[in-house]
PDB file of C-alpha atoms in Angstrom:
ATOM      1  CA  ARG B   1      24.634  -6.988   9.377  1.00  0.00           C
ATOM      2  CA  LYS B   2      21.032  -6.534   8.260  1.00  0.00           C
ATOM      3  CA  GLU B   3      18.700  -5.366  10.983  1.00  0.00           C
ATOM      4  CA  VAL B   4      15.871  -7.643   9.873  1.00  0.00           C
ATOM      5  CA  GLU B   5      16.739 -10.884   8.123  1.00  0.00           C
ATOM      6  CA  GLN B   6      14.332 -13.236   6.416  1.00  0.00           C
ATOM      7  CA  ASP B   7      14.496 -16.559   4.630  1.00  0.00           C
ATOM      8  CA  PRO B   8      15.618 -15.640   1.122  1.00  0.00           C
ATOM      9  CA  GLY B   9      13.099 -17.865  -0.674  1.00  0.00           C
ATOM     10  CA  PRO B  10      11.564 -18.173  -3.144  1.00  0.00           C
ATOM     11  CA  PHE B  11       9.087 -20.704  -1.816  1.00  0.00           C
ATOM     12  CA  ASN B  12       7.086 -22.646  -4.401  1.00  0.00           C
ATOM     13  CA  VAL B  13       4.410 -24.812  -2.783  1.00  0.00           C
ATOM     14  CA  PRO B  14       1.338 -26.697  -3.993  1.00  0.00           C
ATOM     15  CA  GLU B  15      -2.156 -25.585  -3.074  1.00  0.00           C
ATOM     16  CA  GLY B  16      -3.152 -26.868   0.327  1.00  0.00           C
ATOM     17  CA  ALA B  17       0.403 -27.001   1.651  1.00  0.00           C
ATOM     18  CA  THR B  18       1.571 -25.507   4.926  1.00  0.00           C
ATOM     19  CA  VAL B  19       4.457 -23.072   4.657  1.00  0.00           C
ATOM     20  CA  ALA B  20       6.491 -21.302   7.325  1.00  0.00           C
ATOM     21  CA  PHE B  21       8.539 -18.130   7.110  1.00  0.00           C
ATOM     22  CA  ASN B  22      11.158 -17.108   9.644  1.00  0.00           C
ATOM     23  CA  CYS B  23      12.685 -13.791  10.506  1.00  0.00           C
ATOM     24  CA  THR B  24      15.262 -12.479  12.984  1.00  0.00           C
ATOM     25  CA  TYR B  25      15.838  -8.915  14.120  1.00  0.00           C
ATOM     26  CA  SER B  26      18.895  -7.312  15.669  1.00  0.00           C
ATOM     27  CA  ASN B  27      17.479  -4.482  17.805  1.00  0.00           C
ATOM     28  CA  SER B  28      16.394  -5.871  21.142  1.00  0.00           C
ATOM     29  CA  ALA B  29      14.584  -2.588  21.850  1.00  0.00           C
ATOM     30  CA  SER B  30      12.206  -3.072  18.917  1.00  0.00           C
ATOM     31  CA  GLN B  31       8.718  -2.327  20.058  1.00  0.00           C
ATOM     32  CA  SER B  32       6.243  -3.915  17.694  1.00  0.00           C
ATOM     33  CA  PHE B  33       6.307  -6.582  15.052  1.00  0.00           C
ATOM     34  CA  PHE B  34       4.338  -7.197  11.894  1.00  0.00           C
ATOM     35  CA  TRP B  35       3.976  -9.222   8.763  1.00  0.00           C
ATOM     36  CA  TYR B  36       3.063  -7.282   5.644  1.00  0.00           C
ATOM     37  CA  ARG B  37       2.096  -8.754   2.304  1.00  0.00           C
ATOM     38  CA  GLN B  38       3.183  -7.138  -0.954  1.00  0.00           C
ATOM     39  CA  ASP B  39       1.765  -8.107  -4.325  1.00  0.00           C
ATOM     40  CA  CYS B  40       3.798  -7.502  -7.466  1.00  0.00           C
ATOM     41  CA  ARG B  41       4.218  -3.776  -8.136  1.00  0.00           C
ATOM     42  CA  LYS B  42       1.826  -2.830  -5.314  1.00  0.00           C
ATOM     43  CA  GLU B  43       2.195  -1.257  -1.909  1.00  0.00           C
ATOM     44  CA  PRO B  44       2.752  -3.389   1.210  1.00  0.00           C
ATOM     45  CA  LYS B  45      -0.444  -4.207   3.077  1.00  0.00           C
ATOM     46  CA  LEU B  46      -0.631  -5.154   6.727  1.00  0.00           C
ATOM     47  CA  LEU B  47      -1.267  -8.874   7.080  1.00  0.00           C
ATOM     48  CA  MET B  48      -1.094  -9.119  10.854  1.00  0.00           C
ATOM     49  CA  SER B  49       0.598  -7.847  13.958  1.00  0.00           C
ATOM     50  CA  VAL B  50       2.720 -10.283  15.939  1.00  0.00           C
ATOM     51  CA  TYR B  51       2.329 -10.624  19.690  1.00  0.00           C
ATOM     52  CA  SER B  52       4.477 -12.386  22.260  1.00  0.00           C
ATOM     53  CA  SER B  53       1.668 -14.757  23.101  1.00  0.00           C
ATOM     54  CA  GLY B  54       1.309 -15.751  19.468  1.00  0.00           C
ATOM     55  CA  ASN B  55      -1.745 -14.907  17.440  1.00  0.00           C
ATOM     56  CA  GLU B  56      -3.853 -16.447  14.743  1.00  0.00           C
ATOM     57  CA  ASP B  57      -6.009 -15.008  11.989  1.00  0.00           C
ATOM     58  CA  GLY B  58      -7.761 -17.718  10.036  1.00  0.00           C
ATOM     59  CA  ARG B  59      -5.128 -19.754   8.206  1.00  0.00           C
ATOM     60  CA  PHE B  60      -2.314 -17.479   9.387  1.00  0.00           C
ATOM     61  CA  THR B  61      -0.416 -17.879  12.665  1.00  0.00           C
ATOM     62  CA  ALA B  62       2.318 -15.549  13.851  1.00  0.00           C
ATOM     63  CA  GLN B  63       4.771 -16.123  16.682  1.00  0.00           C
ATOM     64  CA  LEU B  64       7.263 -13.869  18.428  1.00  0.00           C
ATOM     65  CA  ASN B  65      10.169 -14.949  20.618  1.00  0.00           C
ATOM     66  CA  ARG B  66      11.667 -11.827  22.162  1.00  0.00           C
ATOM     67  CA  ALA B  67      14.477 -13.715  23.899  1.00  0.00           C
ATOM     68  CA  SER B  68      15.682 -15.150  20.589  1.00  0.00           C
ATOM     69  CA  GLN B  69      14.619 -12.070  18.590  1.00  0.00           C
ATOM     70  CA  TYR B  70      12.780 -14.349  16.211  1.00  0.00           C
ATOM     71  CA  ILE B  71       9.484 -13.960  14.381  1.00  0.00           C
ATOM     72  CA  SER B  72       7.602 -16.538  12.352  1.00  0.00           C
ATOM     73  CA  LEU B  73       4.580 -16.786  10.083  1.00  0.00           C
ATOM     74  CA  LEU B  74       2.766 -20.028   9.345  1.00  0.00           C
ATOM     75  CA  ILE B  75       0.292 -20.299   6.489  1.00  0.00           C
ATOM     76  CA  ARG B  76      -1.941 -23.357   6.478  1.00  0.00           C
ATOM     77  CA  ASP B  77      -3.963 -24.707   3.551  1.00  0.00           C
ATOM     78  CA  SER B  78      -2.243 -22.388   1.050  1.00  0.00           C
ATOM     79  CA  LYS B  79      -4.396 -20.783  -1.629  1.00  0.00           C
ATOM     80  CA  LEU B  80      -3.363 -19.517  -5.042  1.00  0.00           C
ATOM     81  CA  SER B  81      -4.250 -16.035  -3.796  1.00  0.00           C
ATOM     82  CA  ASP B  82      -1.589 -16.304  -1.080  1.00  0.00           C
ATOM     83  CA  SER B  83       1.104 -15.881  -3.762  1.00  0.00           C
ATOM     84  CA  ALA B  84       2.938 -12.678  -2.854  1.00  0.00           C
ATOM     85  CA  THR B  85       6.047 -11.390  -1.102  1.00  0.00           C
ATOM     86  CA  TYR B  86       5.867 -11.494   2.685  1.00  0.00           C
ATOM     87  CA  LEU B  87       7.718  -8.776   4.550  1.00  0.00           C
ATOM     88  CA  CYS B  88       8.876  -9.109   8.140  1.00  0.00           C
ATOM     89  CA  VAL B  89       8.725  -5.696   9.777  1.00  0.00           C
ATOM     90  CA  VAL B  90       9.713  -4.241  13.145  1.00  0.00           C
ATOM     91  CA  MET B  91       8.719  -0.894  14.592  1.00  0.00           C
ATOM     92  CA  GLU B  92      11.315   0.941  16.632  1.00  0.00           C
ATOM     93  CA  GLY B  93      12.494   4.284  17.917  1.00  0.00           C
ATOM     94  CA  SER B  94      10.689   7.345  19.139  1.00  0.00           C
ATOM     95  CA  ALA B  95       9.498   7.980  15.588  1.00  0.00           C
ATOM     96  CA  ARG B  96       7.934   4.520  15.442  1.00  0.00           C
ATOM     97  CA  GLN B  97       9.703   3.960  12.145  1.00  0.00           C
ATOM     98  CA  LEU B  98       9.452   0.638  10.378  1.00  0.00           C
ATOM     99  CA  THR B  99      12.465  -1.476   9.479  1.00  0.00           C
ATOM    100  CA  PHE B 100      11.798  -4.042   6.789  1.00  0.00           C
ATOM    101  CA  GLY B 101      13.289  -7.359   5.854  1.00  0.00           C
ATOM    102  CA  SER B 102      13.952  -7.839   2.169  1.00  0.00           C
ATOM    103  CA  GLY B 103      10.965 -10.130   1.839  1.00  0.00           C
ATOM    104  CA  THR B 104      10.269 -13.758   1.030  1.00  0.00           C
ATOM    105  CA  GLN B 105       8.507 -14.586  -2.202  1.00  0.00           C
ATOM    106  CA  LEU B 106       5.795 -17.228  -2.086  1.00  0.00           C
ATOM    107  CA  THR B 107       4.232 -18.860  -5.127  1.00  0.00           C
ATOM    108  CA  VAL B 108       1.368 -21.273  -4.578  1.00  0.00           C
ATOM    109  CA  LEU B 109       1.044 -23.653  -7.497  1.00  0.00           C
ATOM    110  CA  PRO B 110      -2.205 -25.276  -8.728  1.00  0.00           C
TER     111      PRO B 110
ATOM    112  CA  ASP V   1     -13.248   7.462   0.513  1.00  0.00           C
ATOM    113  CA  GLY V   2     -10.795   7.453   3.361  1.00  0.00           C
ATOM    114  CA  GLY V   3      -7.190   6.698   2.706  1.00  0.00           C
ATOM    115  CA  ILE V   4      -3.839   7.729   1.363  1.00  0.00           C
ATOM    116  CA  THR V   5      -3.390   8.946  -2.177  1.00  0.00           C
ATOM    117  CA  GLN V   6      -0.130   9.348  -4.048  1.00  0.00           C
ATOM    118  CA  SER V   7       0.402  11.002  -7.378  1.00  0.00           C
ATOM    119  CA  PRO V   8       1.496  10.563 -10.009  1.00  0.00           C
ATOM    120  CA  LYS V   9       1.563   6.802 -10.353  1.00  0.00           C
ATOM    121  CA  TYR V  10       4.555   7.036 -12.711  1.00  0.00           C
ATOM    122  CA  LEU V  11       7.012   9.919 -12.954  1.00  0.00           C
ATOM    123  CA  PHE V  12       9.870  10.453 -15.343  1.00  0.00           C
ATOM    124  CA  ARG V  13      12.776  12.664 -14.393  1.00  0.00           C
ATOM    125  CA  LYS V  14      15.382  14.158 -16.660  1.00  0.00           C
ATOM    126  CA  GLU V  15      18.965  14.594 -15.542  1.00  0.00           C
ATOM    127  CA  GLY V  16      19.380  17.647 -13.320  1.00  0.00           C
ATOM    128  CA  GLN V  17      15.660  18.045 -12.717  1.00  0.00           C
ATOM    129  CA  ASN V  18      13.872  18.310  -9.378  1.00  0.00           C
ATOM    130  CA  VAL V  19      10.565  16.461  -9.151  1.00  0.00           C
ATOM    131  CA  THR V  20       7.911  16.433  -6.435  1.00  0.00           C
ATOM    132  CA  LEU V  21       5.853  13.440  -5.379  1.00  0.00           C
ATOM    133  CA  SER V  22       2.505  14.071  -3.761  1.00  0.00           C
ATOM    134  CA  CYS V  23       1.109  12.296  -0.704  1.00  0.00           C
ATOM    135  CA  GLU V  24      -2.305  13.206   0.720  1.00  0.00           C
ATOM    136  CA  GLN V  25      -4.294  11.575   3.514  1.00  0.00           C
ATOM    137  CA  ASN V  26      -7.740  12.099   5.010  1.00  0.00           C
ATOM    138  CA  LEU V  27      -7.281   9.690   7.910  1.00  0.00           C
ATOM    139  CA  ASN V  28      -6.479  12.475  10.385  1.00  0.00           C
ATOM    140  CA  HIS V  29      -3.202  10.758  11.255  1.00  0.00           C
ATOM    141  CA  ASP V  30      -0.483  12.960  12.724  1.00  0.00           C
ATOM    142  CA  ALA V  31       2.570  11.028  11.575  1.00  0.00           C
ATOM    143  CA  MET V  32       3.569  10.522   7.955  1.00  0.00           C
ATOM    144  CA  TYR V  33       6.542   8.772   6.387  1.00  0.00           C
ATOM    145  CA  TRP V  34       8.331   8.427   3.064  1.00  0.00           C
ATOM    146  CA  TYR V  35      10.034   5.168   2.137  1.00  0.00           C
ATOM    147  CA  ARG V  36      11.951   4.065  -0.915  1.00  0.00           C
ATOM    148  CA  GLN V  37      11.964   0.508  -2.283  1.00  0.00           C
ATOM    149  CA  ASP V  38      14.560  -0.825  -4.708  1.00  0.00           C
ATOM    150  CA  PRO V  39      14.120  -4.170  -6.500  1.00  0.00           C
ATOM    151  CA  GLY V  40      14.696  -7.134  -4.223  1.00  0.00           C
ATOM    152  CA  GLN V  41      15.187  -4.935  -1.192  1.00  0.00           C
ATOM    153  CA  GLY V  42      13.177  -3.905   1.798  1.00  0.00           C
ATOM    154  CA  LEU V  43      11.792  -0.410   2.214  1.00  0.00           C
ATOM    155  CA  ARG V  44      14.129   2.265   3.576  1.00  0.00           C
ATOM    156  CA  LEU V  45      13.064   5.400   5.415  1.00  0.00           C
ATOM    157  CA  ILE V  46      13.747   8.736   3.718  1.00  0.00           C
ATOM    158  CA  TYR V  47      11.957  11.310   5.892  1.00  0.00           C
ATOM    159  CA  TYR V  48       9.221  11.375   8.479  1.00  0.00           C
ATOM    160  CA  SER V  49       6.994  13.921  10.135  1.00  0.00           C
ATOM    161  CA  GLN V  50       5.267  13.405  13.465  1.00  0.00           C
ATOM    162  CA  ILE V  51       3.388  16.688  13.435  1.00  0.00           C
ATOM    163  CA  VAL V  52       2.642  19.649  11.200  1.00  0.00           C
ATOM    164  CA  ASN V  53       5.603  21.963  10.570  1.00  0.00           C
ATOM    165  CA  ASP V  54       8.087  19.388  11.839  1.00  0.00           C
ATOM    166  CA  PHE V  55       9.994  16.679  10.001  1.00  0.00           C
ATOM    167  CA  GLN V  56      13.121  14.596  10.519  1.00  0.00           C
ATOM    168  CA  LYS V  57      15.635  12.828   8.310  1.00  0.00           C
ATOM    169  CA  GLY V  58      15.455   9.075   8.004  1.00  0.00           C
ATOM    170  CA  ASP V  59      18.199   6.670   7.009  1.00  0.00           C
ATOM    171  CA  ILE V  60      18.641   7.842   3.402  1.00  0.00           C
ATOM    172  CA  ALA V  61      17.647  11.536   3.316  1.00  0.00           C
ATOM    173  CA  GLU V  62      20.468  12.799   1.111  1.00  0.00           C
ATOM    174  CA  GLY V  63      19.159  14.229  -2.156  1.00  0.00           C
ATOM    175  CA  TYR V  64      15.587  14.563  -0.873  1.00  0.00           C
ATOM    176  CA  SER V  65      13.551  17.294   0.780  1.00  0.00           C
ATOM    177  CA  VAL V  66      10.072  17.459   2.322  1.00  0.00           C
ATOM    178  CA  SER V  67       7.596  19.912   3.794  1.00  0.00           C
ATOM    179  CA  ARG V  68       4.657  19.497   6.168  1.00  0.00           C
ATOM    180  CA  GLU V  69       2.579  22.644   6.017  1.00  0.00           C
ATOM    181  CA  LYS V  70      -0.732  20.810   6.406  1.00  0.00           C
ATOM    182  CA  LYS V  71      -1.690  17.724   8.340  1.00  0.00           C
ATOM    183  CA  GLU V  72      -3.121  16.142   5.212  1.00  0.00           C
ATOM    184  CA  SER V  73      -0.116  16.616   2.950  1.00  0.00           C
ATOM    185  CA  PHE V  74       3.531  15.497   2.990  1.00  0.00           C
ATOM    186  CA  PRO V  75       5.162  16.074  -0.409  1.00  0.00           C
ATOM    187  CA  LEU V  76       8.587  14.679  -1.239  1.00  0.00           C
ATOM    188  CA  THR V  77      10.986  16.444  -3.603  1.00  0.00           C
ATOM    189  CA  VAL V  78      13.658  14.392  -5.313  1.00  0.00           C
ATOM    190  CA  THR V  79      16.436  16.823  -6.097  1.00  0.00           C
ATOM    191  CA  SER V  80      19.164  16.652  -8.725  1.00  0.00           C
ATOM    192  CA  ALA V  81      21.561  15.780  -5.893  1.00  0.00           C
ATOM    193  CA  GLN V  82      19.957  12.323  -5.647  1.00  0.00           C
ATOM    194  CA  LYS V  83      22.169  10.378  -8.021  1.00  0.00           C
ATOM    195  CA  ASN V  84      20.178   7.167  -8.147  1.00  0.00           C
ATOM    196  CA  PRO V  85      16.521   8.161  -7.870  1.00  0.00           C
ATOM    197  CA  THR V  86      14.957   5.299  -9.829  1.00  0.00           C
ATOM    198  CA  ALA V  87      12.825   3.458  -7.279  1.00  0.00           C
ATOM    199  CA  PHE V  88       9.323   2.836  -5.953  1.00  0.00           C
ATOM    200  CA  TYR V  89       8.378   5.586  -3.483  1.00  0.00           C
ATOM    201  CA  LEU V  90       5.845   4.834  -0.778  1.00  0.00           C
ATOM    202  CA  CYS V  91       4.139   7.198   1.603  1.00  0.00           C
ATOM    203  CA  ALA V  92       2.697   5.927   4.870  1.00  0.00           C
ATOM    204  CA  THR V  93       0.723   7.245   7.802  1.00  0.00           C
ATOM    205  CA  ARG V  94       0.738   5.971  11.361  1.00  0.00           C
ATOM    206  CA  ASP V  95      -2.461   4.961  13.082  1.00  0.00           C
ATOM    207  CA  ARG V  96      -2.189   5.080  16.886  1.00  0.00           C
ATOM    208  CA  GLY V  97      -4.859   2.394  17.159  1.00  0.00           C
ATOM    209  CA  GLU V  98      -6.629   1.206  20.261  1.00  0.00           C
ATOM    210  CA  TYR V  99      -4.063  -1.487  21.082  1.00  0.00           C
ATOM    211  CA  GLN V 100      -1.114  -0.929  18.803  1.00  0.00           C
ATOM    212  CA  GLU V 101       0.334   1.586  16.399  1.00  0.00           C
ATOM    213  CA  THR V 102       0.499   0.494  12.774  1.00  0.00           C
ATOM    214  CA  GLN V 103       1.450   2.062   9.487  1.00  0.00           C
ATOM    215  CA  TYR V 104      -0.572   2.028   6.289  1.00  0.00           C
ATOM    216  CA  PHE V 105       0.769   2.727   2.835  1.00  0.00           C
ATOM    217  CA  GLY V 106      -0.404   4.652  -0.171  1.00  0.00           C
ATOM    218  CA  PRO V 107      -0.300   3.050  -3.638  1.00  0.00           C
ATOM    219  CA  GLY V 108       3.159   4.427  -4.416  1.00  0.00           C
ATOM    220  CA  THR V 109       4.884   6.373  -7.184  1.00  0.00           C
ATOM    221  CA  ARG V 110       7.384   4.787  -9.562  1.00  0.00           C
ATOM    222  CA  LEU V 111      10.132   7.226 -10.496  1.00  0.00           C
ATOM    223  CA  LEU V 112      12.217   6.583 -13.573  1.00  0.00           C
ATOM    224  CA  VAL V 113      15.179   8.575 -14.833  1.00  0.00           C
ATOM    225  CA  LEU V 114      15.316   9.326 -18.548  1.00  0.00           C
TER     226      LEU V 114
END
């Protein structure tokens, strides 16, 4: 069983659409939660942390449900520049290592 | 400029050859990590170091070695014992942050076997 599972995608949406990504994690002791964005052939870049109370950064909203071990990312008013792979990530252990989902590919179409 | 640098960007390895990937940071972060990414897969942890002169194996350490003689540097050697080394290698550092710890990545090295 994968430790972090994401929607397989790919998601192809028109500009202006709202799109949601979901993720589940298996380690209930996971400490911190993140969404990273990875462009083709580039390194992952931190998009946002995810907090239990839910948090928003512009068009992006992240939610965490610790009881269900579920994380989500909502992107509103999609832009062409949002096209990328979105990685669900949990931080765990004394080493604060990151465990990654395999990513969900998003393509925003004109 | 502050940040994490990795070199080279592309590296070609011949059969039976050891190669070393460089990772340097000037962020003054204590912890550094090496991850490997294969196509269509998430990143997997190879080695990590939480402090100078100390490092620990991650989930897929076989065929790799590291050193941490300086805070700024955490080189990764891919040995001939690593039978499937072709991958995208990413170095990261951990920022303790005011509210939460996060990891930031260097630009990566693509290793190809000839």
